[in-house]
Tab-separated table of C-alpha atoms in Angstrom:
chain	number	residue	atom	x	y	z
A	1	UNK	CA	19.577	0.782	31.294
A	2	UNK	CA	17.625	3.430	29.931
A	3	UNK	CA	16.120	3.886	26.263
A	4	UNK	CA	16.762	7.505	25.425
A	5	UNK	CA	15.374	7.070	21.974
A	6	UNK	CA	12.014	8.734	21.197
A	7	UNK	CA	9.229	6.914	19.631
A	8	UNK	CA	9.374	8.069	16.228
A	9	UNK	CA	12.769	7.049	16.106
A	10	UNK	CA	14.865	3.565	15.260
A	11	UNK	CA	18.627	2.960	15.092
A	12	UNK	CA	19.228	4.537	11.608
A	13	UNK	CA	16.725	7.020	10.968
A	14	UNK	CA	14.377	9.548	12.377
A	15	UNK	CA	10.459	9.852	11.225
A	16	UNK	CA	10.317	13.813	10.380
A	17	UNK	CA	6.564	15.184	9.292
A	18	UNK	CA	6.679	17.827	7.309
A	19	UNK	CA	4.048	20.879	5.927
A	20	UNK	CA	3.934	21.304	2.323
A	21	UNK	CA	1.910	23.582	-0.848
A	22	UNK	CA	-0.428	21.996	-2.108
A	23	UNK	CA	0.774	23.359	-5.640
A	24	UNK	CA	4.967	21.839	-4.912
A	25	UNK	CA	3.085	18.597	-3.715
A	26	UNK	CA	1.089	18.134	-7.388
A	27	UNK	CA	4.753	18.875	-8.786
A	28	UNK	CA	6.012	16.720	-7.206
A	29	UNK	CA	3.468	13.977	-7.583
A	30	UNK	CA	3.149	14.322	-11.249
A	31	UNK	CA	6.978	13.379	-11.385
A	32	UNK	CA	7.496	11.103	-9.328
A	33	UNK	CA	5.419	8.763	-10.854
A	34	UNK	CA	5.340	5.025	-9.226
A	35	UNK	CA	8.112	5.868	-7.128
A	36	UNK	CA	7.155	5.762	-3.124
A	37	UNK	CA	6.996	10.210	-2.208
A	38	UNK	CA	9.527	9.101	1.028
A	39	UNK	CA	11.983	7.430	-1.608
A	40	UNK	CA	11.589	10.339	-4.354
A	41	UNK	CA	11.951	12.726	-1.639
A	42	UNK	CA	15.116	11.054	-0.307
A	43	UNK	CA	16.560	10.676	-3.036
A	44	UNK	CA	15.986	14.593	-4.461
A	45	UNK	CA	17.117	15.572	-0.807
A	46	UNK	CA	20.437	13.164	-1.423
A	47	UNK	CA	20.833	14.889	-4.868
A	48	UNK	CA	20.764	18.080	-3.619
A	49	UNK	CA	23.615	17.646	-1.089
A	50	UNK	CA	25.742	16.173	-3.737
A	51	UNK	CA	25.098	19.052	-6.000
A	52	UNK	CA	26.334	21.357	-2.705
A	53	UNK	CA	29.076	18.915	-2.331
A	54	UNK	CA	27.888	18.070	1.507
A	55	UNK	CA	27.791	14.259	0.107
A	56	UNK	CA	31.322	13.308	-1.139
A	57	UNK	CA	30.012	9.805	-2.729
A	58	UNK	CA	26.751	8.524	-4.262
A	59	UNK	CA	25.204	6.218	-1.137
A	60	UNK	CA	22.758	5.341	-3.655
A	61	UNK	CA	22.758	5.363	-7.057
A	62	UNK	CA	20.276	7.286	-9.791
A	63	UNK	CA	18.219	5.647	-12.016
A	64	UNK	CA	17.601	7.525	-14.757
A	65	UNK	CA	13.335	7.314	-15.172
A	66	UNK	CA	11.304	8.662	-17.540
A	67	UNK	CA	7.921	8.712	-16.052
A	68	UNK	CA	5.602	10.400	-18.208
A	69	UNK	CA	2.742	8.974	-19.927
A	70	UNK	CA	1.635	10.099	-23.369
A	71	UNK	CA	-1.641	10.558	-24.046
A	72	UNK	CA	-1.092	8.235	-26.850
A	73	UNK	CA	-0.475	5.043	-24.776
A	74	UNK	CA	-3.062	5.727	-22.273
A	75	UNK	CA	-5.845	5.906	-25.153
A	76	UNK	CA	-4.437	3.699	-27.625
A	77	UNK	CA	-7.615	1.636	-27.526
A	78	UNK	CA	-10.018	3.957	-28.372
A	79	UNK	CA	-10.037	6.715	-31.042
A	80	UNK	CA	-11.691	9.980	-31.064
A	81	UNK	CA	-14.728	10.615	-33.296
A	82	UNK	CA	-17.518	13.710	-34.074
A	83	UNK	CA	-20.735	12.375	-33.766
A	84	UNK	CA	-23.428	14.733	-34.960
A	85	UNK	CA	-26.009	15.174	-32.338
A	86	UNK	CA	-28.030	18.206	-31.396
A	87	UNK	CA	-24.499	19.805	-30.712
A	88	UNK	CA	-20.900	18.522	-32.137
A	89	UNK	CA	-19.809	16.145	-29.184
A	90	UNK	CA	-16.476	14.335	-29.427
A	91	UNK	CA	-17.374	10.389	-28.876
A	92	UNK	CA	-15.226	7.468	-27.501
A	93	UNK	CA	-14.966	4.679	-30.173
A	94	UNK	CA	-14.017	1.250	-28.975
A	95	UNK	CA	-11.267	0.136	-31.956
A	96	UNK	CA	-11.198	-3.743	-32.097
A	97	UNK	CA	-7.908	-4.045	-33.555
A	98	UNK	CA	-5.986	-2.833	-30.715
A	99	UNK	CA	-5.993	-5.426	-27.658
A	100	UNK	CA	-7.093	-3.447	-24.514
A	101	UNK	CA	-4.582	-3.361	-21.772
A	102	UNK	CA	-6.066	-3.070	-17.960
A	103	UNK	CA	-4.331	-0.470	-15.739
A	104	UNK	CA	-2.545	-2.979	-13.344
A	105	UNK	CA	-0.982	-4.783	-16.501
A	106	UNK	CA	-0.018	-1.029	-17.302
A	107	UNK	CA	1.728	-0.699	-14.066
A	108	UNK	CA	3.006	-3.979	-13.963
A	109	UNK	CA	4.683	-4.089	-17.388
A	110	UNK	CA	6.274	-0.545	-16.532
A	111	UNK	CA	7.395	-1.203	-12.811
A	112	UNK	CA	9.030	-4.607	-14.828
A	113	UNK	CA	11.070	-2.300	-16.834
A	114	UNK	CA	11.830	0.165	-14.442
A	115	UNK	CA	13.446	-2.565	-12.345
A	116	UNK	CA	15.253	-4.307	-14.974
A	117	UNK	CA	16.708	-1.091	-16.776
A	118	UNK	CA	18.285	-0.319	-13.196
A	119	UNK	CA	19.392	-4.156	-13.391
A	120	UNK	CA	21.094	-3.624	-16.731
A	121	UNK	CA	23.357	-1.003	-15.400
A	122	UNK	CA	24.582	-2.842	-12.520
A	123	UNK	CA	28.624	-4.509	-13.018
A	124	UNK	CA	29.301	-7.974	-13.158
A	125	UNK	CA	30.493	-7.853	-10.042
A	126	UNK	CA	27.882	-5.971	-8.239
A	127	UNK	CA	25.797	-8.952	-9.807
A	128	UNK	CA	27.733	-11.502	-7.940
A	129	UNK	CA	28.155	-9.240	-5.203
A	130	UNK	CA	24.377	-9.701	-4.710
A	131	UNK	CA	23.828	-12.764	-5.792
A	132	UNK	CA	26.160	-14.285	-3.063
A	133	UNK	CA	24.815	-12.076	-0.271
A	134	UNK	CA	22.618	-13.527	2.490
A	135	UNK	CA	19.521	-11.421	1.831
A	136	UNK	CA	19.848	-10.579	-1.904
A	137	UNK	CA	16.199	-8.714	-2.292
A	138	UNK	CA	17.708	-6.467	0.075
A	139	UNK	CA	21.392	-6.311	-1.507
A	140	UNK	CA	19.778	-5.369	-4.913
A	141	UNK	CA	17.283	-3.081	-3.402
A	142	UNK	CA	20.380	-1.305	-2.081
A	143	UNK	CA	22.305	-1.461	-5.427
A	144	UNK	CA	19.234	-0.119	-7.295
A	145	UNK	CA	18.016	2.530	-4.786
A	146	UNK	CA	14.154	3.006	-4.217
A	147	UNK	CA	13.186	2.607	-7.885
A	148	UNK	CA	10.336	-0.041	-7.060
A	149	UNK	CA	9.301	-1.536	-3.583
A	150	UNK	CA	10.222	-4.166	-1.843
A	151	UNK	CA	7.127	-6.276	-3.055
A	152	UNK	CA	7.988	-5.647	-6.833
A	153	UNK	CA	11.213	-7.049	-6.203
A	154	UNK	CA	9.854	-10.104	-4.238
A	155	UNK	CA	7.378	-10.713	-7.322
A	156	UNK	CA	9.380	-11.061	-9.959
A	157	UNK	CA	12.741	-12.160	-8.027
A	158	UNK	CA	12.714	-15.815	-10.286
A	159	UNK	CA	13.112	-12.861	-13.300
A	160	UNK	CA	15.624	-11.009	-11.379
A	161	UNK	CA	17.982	-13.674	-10.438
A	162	UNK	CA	18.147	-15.322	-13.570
A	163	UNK	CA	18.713	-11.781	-14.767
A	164	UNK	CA	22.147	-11.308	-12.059
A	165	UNK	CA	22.928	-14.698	-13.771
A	166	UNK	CA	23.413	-13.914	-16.960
């Protein structure tokens, strides 16, 4: 029997590359946010067909995510100060009273929320639903749509399934 399937191609999807401005590709990185750009892209390409009615029913569902960072939380550890030199230059004070946060616990703590906001809007018995499915990860990853990756979901699954739980 013979395969008439290209290589860039498996039994569901099809690997398309695609040319794009560099100027719509900072837009669209500066939204996105942690999101994967093949999930965001998916997802706004999904969106758009409902909007033109091509797509009868959500196949996955929006999260709403707010991904923007204030300047405030980024630089909550250090505040801004004029130092006097030779010309006014604007100085970055380390303030000991506020505990400094790395970057990765940054990400972590908002990928954690991310994931469990889209957990919190999830019915009981999608919950069960999951729960009771032979490869949950992969049942809630459907359920939630590409909001975080696989990996997030396999690191804090002990969270998430005492989350479906409750």
């Amino acid at each position: 029997m013979k395969n008439n399937k290209r290589a860039n191609e498996t039994a569901t999807s099809v690997r398309k590359d695609m040319r794009m401005d560099k100027d719509l590709l900072a837009l669209v990185d500066a939204v996105r946010g942690d999101v994967p750009f093949a999930a965001w892209v998916k997802r706004a390409i999904k969106m758009r067909l409902e909007k033109e009615n091509v797509i009868r029913e959500r196949t996955v569902k929006s999260v709403p995510i707010q991904m923007k960072i204030e300047k405030e939380n980024i630089n909550r550890d250090c505040t801004i100060k004029s130092v006097p030199i030779k010309k006014s230059v604007k100085v970055l004070r380390h303030n000991p009273k506020v505990k400094k946060i790395s970057s990765n616990m940054q990400r972590s703590i908002k990928t954690k929320k991310i994931l469990f906001d889209a957990i919190k809007i999830l019915s009981v018995e999608e919950k069960i639903e999951i729960i009771k499915a032979r490869y949950p990860k992969s049942e809630l990853r459907k359920a939630i749509g590409d909001v975080v990756s696989k990996d997030s979901i396999a690191k804090y699954w002990d969270e998430i399934e005492r989350s479906l739980n409750n």
